[in-house]
PDB file of N, CA and C in Angstrom:
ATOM      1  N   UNK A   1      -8.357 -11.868  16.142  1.00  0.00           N
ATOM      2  CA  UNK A   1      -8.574 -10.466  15.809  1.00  0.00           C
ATOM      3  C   UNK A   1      -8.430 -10.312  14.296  1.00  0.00           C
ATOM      4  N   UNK A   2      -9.473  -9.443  13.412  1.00  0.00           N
ATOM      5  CA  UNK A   2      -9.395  -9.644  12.596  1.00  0.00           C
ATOM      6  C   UNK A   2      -9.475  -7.843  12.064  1.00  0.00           C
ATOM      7  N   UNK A   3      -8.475  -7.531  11.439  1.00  0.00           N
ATOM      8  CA  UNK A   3      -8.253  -6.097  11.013  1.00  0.00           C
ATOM      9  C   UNK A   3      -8.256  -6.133   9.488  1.00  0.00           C
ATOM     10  N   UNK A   4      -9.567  -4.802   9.098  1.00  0.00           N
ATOM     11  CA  UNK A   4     -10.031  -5.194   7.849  1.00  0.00           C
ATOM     12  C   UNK A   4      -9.486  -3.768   6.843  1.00  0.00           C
ATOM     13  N   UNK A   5      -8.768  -3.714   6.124  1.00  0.00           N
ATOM     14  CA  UNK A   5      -9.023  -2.845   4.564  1.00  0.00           C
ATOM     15  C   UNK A   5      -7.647  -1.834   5.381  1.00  0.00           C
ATOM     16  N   UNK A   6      -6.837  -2.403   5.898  1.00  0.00           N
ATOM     17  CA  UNK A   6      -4.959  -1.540   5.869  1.00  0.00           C
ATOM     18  C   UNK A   6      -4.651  -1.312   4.995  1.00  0.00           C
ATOM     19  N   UNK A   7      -4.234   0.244   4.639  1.00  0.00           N
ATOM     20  CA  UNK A   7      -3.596   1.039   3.526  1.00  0.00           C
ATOM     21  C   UNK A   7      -2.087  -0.178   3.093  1.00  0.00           C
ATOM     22  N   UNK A   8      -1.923  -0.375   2.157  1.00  0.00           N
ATOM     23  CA  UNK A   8      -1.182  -1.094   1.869  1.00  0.00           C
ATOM     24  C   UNK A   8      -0.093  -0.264   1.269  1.00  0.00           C
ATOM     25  N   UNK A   9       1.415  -0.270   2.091  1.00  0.00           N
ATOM     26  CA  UNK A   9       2.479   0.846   1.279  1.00  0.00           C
ATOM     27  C   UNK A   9       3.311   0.287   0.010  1.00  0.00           C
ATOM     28  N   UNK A  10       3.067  -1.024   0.154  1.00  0.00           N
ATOM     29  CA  UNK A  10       3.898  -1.419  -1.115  1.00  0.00           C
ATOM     30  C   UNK A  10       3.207  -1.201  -2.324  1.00  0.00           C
ATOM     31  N   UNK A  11       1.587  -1.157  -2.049  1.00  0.00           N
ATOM     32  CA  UNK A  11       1.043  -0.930  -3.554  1.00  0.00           C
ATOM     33  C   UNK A  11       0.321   0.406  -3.338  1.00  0.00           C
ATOM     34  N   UNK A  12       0.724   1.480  -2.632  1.00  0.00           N
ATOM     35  CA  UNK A  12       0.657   2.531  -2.405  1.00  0.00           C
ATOM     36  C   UNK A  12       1.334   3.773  -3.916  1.00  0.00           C
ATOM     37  N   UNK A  13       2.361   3.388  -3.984  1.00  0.00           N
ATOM     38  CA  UNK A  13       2.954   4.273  -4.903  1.00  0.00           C
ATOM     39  C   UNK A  13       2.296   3.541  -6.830  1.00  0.00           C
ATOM     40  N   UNK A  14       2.436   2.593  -6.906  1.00  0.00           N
ATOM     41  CA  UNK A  14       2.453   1.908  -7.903  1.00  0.00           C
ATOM     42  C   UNK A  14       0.626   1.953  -8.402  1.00  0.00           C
ATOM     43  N   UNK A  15      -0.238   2.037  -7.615  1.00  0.00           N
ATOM     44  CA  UNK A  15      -1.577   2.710  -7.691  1.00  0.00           C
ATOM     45  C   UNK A  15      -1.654   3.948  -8.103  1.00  0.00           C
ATOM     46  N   UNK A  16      -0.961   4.536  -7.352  1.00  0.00           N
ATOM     47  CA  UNK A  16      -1.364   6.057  -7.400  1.00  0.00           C
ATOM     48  C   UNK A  16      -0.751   6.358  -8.809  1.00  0.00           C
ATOM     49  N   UNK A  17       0.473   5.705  -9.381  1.00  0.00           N
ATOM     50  CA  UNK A  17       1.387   6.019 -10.473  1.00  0.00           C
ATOM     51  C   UNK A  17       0.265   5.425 -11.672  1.00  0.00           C
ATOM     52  N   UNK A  18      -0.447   4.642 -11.434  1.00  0.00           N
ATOM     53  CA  UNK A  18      -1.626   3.979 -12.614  1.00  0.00           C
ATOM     54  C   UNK A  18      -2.984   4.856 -12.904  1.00  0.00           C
ATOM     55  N   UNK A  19      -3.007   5.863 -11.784  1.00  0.00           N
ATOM     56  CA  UNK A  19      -3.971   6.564 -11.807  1.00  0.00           C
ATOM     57  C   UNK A  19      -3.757   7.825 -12.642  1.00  0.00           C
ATOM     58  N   UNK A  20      -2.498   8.494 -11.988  1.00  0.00           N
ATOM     59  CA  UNK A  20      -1.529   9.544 -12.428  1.00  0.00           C
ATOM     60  C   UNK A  20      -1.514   9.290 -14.407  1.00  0.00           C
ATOM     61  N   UNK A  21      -1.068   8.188 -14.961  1.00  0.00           N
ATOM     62  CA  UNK A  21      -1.028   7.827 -16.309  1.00  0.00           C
ATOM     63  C   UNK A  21      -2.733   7.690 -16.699  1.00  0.00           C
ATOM     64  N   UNK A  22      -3.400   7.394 -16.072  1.00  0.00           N
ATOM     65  CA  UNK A  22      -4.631   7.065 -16.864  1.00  0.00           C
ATOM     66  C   UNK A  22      -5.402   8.569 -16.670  1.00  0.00           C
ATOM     67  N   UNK A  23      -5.186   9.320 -16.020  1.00  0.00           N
ATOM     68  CA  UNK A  23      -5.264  10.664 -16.263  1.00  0.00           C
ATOM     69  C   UNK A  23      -4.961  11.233 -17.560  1.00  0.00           C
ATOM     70  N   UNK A  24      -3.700  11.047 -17.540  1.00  0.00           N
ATOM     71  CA  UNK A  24      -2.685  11.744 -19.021  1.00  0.00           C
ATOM     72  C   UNK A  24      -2.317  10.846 -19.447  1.00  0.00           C
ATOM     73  N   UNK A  25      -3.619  10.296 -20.746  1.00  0.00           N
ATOM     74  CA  UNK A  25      -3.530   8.858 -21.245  1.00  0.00           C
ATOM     75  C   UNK A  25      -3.222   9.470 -22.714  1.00  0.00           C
ATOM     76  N   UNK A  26      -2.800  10.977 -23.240  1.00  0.00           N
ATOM     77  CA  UNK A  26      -2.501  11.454 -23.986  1.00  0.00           C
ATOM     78  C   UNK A  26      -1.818  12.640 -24.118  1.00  0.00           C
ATOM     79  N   UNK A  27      -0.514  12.959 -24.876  1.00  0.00           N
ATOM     80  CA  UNK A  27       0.043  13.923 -24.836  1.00  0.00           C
ATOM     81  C   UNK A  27      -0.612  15.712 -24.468  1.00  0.00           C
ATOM     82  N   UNK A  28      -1.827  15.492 -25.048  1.00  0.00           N
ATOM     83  CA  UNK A  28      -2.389  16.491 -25.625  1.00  0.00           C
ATOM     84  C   UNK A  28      -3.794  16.662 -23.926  1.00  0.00           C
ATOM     85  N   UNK A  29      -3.446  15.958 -23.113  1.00  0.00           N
ATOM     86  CA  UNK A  29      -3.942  16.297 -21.774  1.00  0.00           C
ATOM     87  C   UNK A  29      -2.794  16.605 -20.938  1.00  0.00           C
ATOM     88  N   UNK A  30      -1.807  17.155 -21.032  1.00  0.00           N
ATOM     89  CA  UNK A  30      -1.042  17.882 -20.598  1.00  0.00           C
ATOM     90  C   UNK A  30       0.143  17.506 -21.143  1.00  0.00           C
ATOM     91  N   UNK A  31       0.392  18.200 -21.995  1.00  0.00           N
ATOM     92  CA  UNK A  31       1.467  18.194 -23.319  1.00  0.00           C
ATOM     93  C   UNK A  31       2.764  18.700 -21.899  1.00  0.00           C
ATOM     94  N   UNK A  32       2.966  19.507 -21.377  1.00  0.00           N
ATOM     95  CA  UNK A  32       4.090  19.579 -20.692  1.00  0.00           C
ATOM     96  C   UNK A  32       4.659  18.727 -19.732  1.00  0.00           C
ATOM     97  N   UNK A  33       3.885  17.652 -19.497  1.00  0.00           N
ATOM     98  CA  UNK A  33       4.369  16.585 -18.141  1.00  0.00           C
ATOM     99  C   UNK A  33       5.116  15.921 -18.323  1.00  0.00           C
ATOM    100  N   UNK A  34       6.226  15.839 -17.935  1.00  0.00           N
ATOM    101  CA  UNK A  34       7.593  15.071 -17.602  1.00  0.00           C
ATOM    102  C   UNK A  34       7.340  13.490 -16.969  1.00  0.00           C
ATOM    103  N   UNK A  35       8.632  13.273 -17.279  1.00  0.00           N
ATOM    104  CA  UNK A  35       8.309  12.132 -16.388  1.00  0.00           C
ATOM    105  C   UNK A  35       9.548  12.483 -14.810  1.00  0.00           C
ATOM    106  N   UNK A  36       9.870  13.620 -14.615  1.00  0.00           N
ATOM    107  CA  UNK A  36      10.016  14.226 -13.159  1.00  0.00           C
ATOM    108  C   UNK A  36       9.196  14.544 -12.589  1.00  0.00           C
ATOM    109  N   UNK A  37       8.167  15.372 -13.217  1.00  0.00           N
ATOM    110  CA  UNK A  37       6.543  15.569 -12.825  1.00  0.00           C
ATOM    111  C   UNK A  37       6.053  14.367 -12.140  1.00  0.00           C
ATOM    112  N   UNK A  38       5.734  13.152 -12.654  1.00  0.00           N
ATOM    113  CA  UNK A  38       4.989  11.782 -12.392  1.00  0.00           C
ATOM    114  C   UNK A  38       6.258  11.653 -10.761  1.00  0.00           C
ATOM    115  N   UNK A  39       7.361  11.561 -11.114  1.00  0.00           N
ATOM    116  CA  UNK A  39       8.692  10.776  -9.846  1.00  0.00           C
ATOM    117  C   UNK A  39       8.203  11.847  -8.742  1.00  0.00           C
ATOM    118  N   UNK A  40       7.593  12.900  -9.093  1.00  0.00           N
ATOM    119  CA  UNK A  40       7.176  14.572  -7.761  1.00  0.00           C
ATOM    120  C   UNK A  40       6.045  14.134  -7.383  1.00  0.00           C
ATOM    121  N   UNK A  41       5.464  13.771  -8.197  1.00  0.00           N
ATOM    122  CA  UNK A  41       4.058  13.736  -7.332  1.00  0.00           C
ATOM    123  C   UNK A  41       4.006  12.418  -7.220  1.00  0.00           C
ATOM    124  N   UNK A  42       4.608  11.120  -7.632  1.00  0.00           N
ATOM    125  CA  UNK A  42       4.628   9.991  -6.051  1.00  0.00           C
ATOM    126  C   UNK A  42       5.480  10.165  -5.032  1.00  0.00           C
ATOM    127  N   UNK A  43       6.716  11.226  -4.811  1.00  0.00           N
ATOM    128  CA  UNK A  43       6.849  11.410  -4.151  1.00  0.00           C
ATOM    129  C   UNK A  43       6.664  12.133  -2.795  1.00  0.00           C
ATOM    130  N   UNK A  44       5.261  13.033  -3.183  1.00  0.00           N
ATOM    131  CA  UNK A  44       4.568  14.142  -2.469  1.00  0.00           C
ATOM    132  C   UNK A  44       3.242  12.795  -1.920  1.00  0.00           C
ATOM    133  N   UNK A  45       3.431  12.066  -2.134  1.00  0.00           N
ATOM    134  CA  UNK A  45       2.070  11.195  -1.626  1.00  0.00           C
ATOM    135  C   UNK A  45       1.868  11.023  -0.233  1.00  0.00           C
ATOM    136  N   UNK A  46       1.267  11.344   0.373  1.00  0.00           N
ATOM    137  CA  UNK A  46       1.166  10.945   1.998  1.00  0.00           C
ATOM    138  C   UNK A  46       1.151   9.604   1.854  1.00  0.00           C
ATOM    139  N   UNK A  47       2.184   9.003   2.438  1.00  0.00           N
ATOM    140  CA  UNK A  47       2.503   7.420   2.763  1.00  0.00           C
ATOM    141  C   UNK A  47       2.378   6.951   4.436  1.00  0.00           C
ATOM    142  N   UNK A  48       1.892   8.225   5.227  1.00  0.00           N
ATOM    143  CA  UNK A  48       1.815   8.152   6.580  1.00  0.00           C
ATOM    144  C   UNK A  48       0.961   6.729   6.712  1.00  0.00           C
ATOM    145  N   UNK A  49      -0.261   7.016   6.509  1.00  0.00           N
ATOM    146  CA  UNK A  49      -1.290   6.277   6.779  1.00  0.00           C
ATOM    147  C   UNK A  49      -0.704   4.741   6.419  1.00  0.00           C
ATOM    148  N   UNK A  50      -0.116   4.598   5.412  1.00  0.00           N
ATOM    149  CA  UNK A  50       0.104   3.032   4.641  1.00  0.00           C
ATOM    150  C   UNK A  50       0.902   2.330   5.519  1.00  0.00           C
ATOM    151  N   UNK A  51       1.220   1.426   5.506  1.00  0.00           N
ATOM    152  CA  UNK A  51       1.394   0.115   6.090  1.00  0.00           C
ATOM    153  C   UNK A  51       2.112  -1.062   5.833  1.00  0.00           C
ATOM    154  N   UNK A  52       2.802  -1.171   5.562  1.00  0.00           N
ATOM    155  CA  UNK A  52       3.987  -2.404   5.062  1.00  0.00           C
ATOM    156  C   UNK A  52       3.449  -3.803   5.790  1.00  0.00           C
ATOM    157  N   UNK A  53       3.003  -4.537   4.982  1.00  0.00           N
ATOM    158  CA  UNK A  53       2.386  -5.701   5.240  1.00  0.00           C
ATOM    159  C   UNK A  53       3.830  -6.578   6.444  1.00  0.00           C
ATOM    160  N   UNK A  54       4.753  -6.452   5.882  1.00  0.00           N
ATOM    161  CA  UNK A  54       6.253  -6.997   6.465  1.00  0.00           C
ATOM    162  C   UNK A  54       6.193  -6.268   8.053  1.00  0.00           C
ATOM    163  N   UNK A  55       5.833  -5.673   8.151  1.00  0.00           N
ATOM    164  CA  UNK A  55       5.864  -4.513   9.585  1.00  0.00           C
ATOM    165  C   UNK A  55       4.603  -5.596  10.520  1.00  0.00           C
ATOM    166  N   UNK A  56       3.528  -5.753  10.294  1.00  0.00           N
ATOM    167  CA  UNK A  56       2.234  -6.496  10.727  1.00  0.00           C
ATOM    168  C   UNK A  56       2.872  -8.010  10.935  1.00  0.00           C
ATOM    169  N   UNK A  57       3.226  -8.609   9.940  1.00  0.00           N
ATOM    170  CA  UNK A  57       3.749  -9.980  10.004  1.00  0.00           C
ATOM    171  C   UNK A  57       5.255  -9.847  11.361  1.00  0.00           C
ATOM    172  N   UNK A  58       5.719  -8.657  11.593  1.00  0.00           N
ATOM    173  CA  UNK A  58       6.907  -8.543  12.038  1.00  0.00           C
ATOM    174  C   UNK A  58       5.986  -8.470  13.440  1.00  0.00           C
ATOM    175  N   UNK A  59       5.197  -7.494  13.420  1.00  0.00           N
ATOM    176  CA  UNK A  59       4.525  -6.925  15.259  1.00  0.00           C
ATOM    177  C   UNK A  59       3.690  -8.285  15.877  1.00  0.00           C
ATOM    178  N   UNK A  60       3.116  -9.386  14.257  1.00  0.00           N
ATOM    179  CA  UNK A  60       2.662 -10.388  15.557  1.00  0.00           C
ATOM    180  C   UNK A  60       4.038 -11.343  16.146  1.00  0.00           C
ATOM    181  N   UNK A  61       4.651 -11.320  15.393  1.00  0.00           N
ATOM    182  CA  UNK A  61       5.936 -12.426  15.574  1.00  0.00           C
ATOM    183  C   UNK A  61       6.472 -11.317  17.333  1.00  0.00           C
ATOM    184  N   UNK A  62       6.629 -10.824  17.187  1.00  0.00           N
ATOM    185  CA  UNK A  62       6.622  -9.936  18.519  1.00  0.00           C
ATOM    186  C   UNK A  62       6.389 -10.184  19.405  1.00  0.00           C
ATOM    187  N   UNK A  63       4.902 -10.228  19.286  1.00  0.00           N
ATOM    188  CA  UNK A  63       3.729 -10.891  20.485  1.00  0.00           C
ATOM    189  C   UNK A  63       3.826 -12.098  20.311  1.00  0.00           C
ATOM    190  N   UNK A  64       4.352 -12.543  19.444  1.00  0.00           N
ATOM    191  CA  UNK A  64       3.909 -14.354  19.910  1.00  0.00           C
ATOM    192  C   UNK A  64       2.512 -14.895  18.960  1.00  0.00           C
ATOM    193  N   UNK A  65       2.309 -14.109  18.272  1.00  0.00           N
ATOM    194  CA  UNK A  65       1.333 -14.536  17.047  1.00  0.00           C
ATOM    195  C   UNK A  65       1.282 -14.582  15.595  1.00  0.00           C
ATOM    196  N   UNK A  66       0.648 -15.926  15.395  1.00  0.00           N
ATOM    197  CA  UNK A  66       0.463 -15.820  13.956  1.00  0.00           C
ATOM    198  C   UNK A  66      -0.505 -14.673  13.163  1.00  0.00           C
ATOM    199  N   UNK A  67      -0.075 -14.554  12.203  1.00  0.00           N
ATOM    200  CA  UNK A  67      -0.849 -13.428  11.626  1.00  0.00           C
ATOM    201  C   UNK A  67      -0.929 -14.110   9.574  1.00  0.00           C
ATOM    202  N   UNK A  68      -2.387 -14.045   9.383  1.00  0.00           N
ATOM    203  CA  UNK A  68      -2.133 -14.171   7.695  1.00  0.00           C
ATOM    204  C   UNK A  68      -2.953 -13.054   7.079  1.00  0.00           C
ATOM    205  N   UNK A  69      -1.951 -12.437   6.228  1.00  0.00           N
ATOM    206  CA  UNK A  69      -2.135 -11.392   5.377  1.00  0.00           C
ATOM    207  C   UNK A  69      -2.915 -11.813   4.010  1.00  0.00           C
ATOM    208  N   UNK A  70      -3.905 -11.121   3.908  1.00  0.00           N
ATOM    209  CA  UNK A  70      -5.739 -11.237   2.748  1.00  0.00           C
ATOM    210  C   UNK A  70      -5.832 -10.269   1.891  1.00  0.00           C
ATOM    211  N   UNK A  71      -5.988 -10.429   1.059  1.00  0.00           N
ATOM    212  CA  UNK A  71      -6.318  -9.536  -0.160  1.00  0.00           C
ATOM    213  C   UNK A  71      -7.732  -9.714   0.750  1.00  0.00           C
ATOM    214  N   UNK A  72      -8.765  -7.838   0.257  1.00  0.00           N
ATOM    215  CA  UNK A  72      -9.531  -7.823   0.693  1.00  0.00           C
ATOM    216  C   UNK A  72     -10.811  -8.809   0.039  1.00  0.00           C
ATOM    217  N   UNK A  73     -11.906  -9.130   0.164  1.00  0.00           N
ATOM    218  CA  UNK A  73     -13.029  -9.587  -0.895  1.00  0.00           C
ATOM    219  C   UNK A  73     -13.290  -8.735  -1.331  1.00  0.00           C
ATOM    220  N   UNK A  74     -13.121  -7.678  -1.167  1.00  0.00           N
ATOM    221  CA  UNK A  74     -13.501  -6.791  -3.137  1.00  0.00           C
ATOM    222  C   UNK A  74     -12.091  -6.506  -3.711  1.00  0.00           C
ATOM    223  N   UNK A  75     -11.211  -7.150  -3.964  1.00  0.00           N
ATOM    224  CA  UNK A  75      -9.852  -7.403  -4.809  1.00  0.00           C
ATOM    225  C   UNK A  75      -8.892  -6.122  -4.776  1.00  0.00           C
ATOM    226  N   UNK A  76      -9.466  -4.865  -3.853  1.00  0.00           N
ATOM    227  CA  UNK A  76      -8.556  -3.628  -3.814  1.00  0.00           C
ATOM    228  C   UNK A  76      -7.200  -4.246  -3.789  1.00  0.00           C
ATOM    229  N   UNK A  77      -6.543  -3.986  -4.439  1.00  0.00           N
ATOM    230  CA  UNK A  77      -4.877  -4.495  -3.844  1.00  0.00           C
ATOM    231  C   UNK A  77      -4.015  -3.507  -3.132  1.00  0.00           C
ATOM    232  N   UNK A  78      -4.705  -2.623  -3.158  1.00  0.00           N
ATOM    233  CA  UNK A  78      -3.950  -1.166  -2.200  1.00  0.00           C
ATOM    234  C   UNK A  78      -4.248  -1.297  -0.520  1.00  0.00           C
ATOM    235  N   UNK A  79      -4.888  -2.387  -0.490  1.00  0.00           N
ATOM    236  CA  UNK A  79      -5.576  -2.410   0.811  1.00  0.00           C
ATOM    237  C   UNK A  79      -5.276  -4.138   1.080  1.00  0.00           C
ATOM    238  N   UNK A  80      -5.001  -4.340   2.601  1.00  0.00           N
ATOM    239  CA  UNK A  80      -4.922  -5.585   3.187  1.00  0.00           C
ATOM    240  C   UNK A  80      -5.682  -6.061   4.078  1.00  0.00           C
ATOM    241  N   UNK A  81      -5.891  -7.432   4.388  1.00  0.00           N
ATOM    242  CA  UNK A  81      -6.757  -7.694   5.780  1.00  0.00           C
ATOM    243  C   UNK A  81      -5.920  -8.449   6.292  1.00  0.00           C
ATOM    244  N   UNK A  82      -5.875  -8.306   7.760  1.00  0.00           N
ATOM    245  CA  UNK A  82      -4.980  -9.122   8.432  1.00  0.00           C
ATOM    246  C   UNK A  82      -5.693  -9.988   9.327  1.00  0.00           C
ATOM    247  N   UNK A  83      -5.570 -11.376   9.697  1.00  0.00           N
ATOM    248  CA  UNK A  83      -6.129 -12.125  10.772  1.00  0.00           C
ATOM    249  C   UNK A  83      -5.028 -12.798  11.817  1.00  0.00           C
ATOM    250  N   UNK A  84      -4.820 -11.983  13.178  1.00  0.00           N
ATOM    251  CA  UNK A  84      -4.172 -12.476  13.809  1.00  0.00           C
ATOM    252  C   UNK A  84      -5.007 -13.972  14.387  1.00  0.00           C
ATOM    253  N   UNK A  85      -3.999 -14.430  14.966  1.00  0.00           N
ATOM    254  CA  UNK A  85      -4.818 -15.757  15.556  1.00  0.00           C
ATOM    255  C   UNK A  85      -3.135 -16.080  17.060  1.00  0.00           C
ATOM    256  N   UNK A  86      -3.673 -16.151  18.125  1.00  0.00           N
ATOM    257  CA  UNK A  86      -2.661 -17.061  19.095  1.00  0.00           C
ATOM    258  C   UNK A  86      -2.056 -18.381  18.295  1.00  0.00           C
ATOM    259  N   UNK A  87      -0.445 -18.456  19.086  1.00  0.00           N
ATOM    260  CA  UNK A  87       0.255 -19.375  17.973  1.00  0.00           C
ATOM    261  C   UNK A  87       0.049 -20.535  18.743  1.00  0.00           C
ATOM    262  N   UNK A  88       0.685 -21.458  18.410  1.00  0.00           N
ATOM    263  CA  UNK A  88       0.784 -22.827  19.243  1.00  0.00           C
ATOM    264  C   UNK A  88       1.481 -22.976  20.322  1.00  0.00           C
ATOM    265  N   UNK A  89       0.331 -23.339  20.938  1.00  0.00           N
ATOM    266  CA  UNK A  89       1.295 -23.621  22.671  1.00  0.00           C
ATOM    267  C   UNK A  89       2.160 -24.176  23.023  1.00  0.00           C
ATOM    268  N   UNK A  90       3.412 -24.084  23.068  1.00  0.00           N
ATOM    269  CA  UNK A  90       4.361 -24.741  23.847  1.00  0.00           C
ATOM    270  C   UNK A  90       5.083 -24.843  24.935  1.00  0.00           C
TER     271      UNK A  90
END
């Protein structure tokens, strides 16, 4: 089974925080923004959807399967692919 392009939560905040700065890549595009401002709004991020790669590696070990975690082929790093596979028979 092969599950393609999972919201990835570890590089969930740290994206959104690169986006947030390249926005206000100068004082003078919003001269009042804090850096409590930036800590509010990654903290307002919907993280529902995302996915802790450690959680996937944890649910096949569960079932009894191997699982290897993929950067996607177009290099998103906010996003994962997972390929479960049945483990070895014993």
């Amino acid at each position: 089974l092969v599950v393609t392009g999972i919201p990835n939560r570890r590089m969930h905040q740290p994206a959104a925080l690169v986006r947030l700065l390249a926005r206000t890549s100068t004082p003078d595009d919003d001269p009042e923004l804090t850096t409590w401002d930036l800590h509010r709004r990654l903290w307002e991020l919907d993280e529902d959807t995302a996915v802790d790669p450690e959680d996937v590696a944890e649910l096949a070990d569960q079932r009894g399967l191997r699982v290897r975690l993929l950067v996607p082929r177009d290099g998103d790093l906010t996003r994962f692919d997972a390929v479960f596979e049945h483990g070895p028979e014993e």
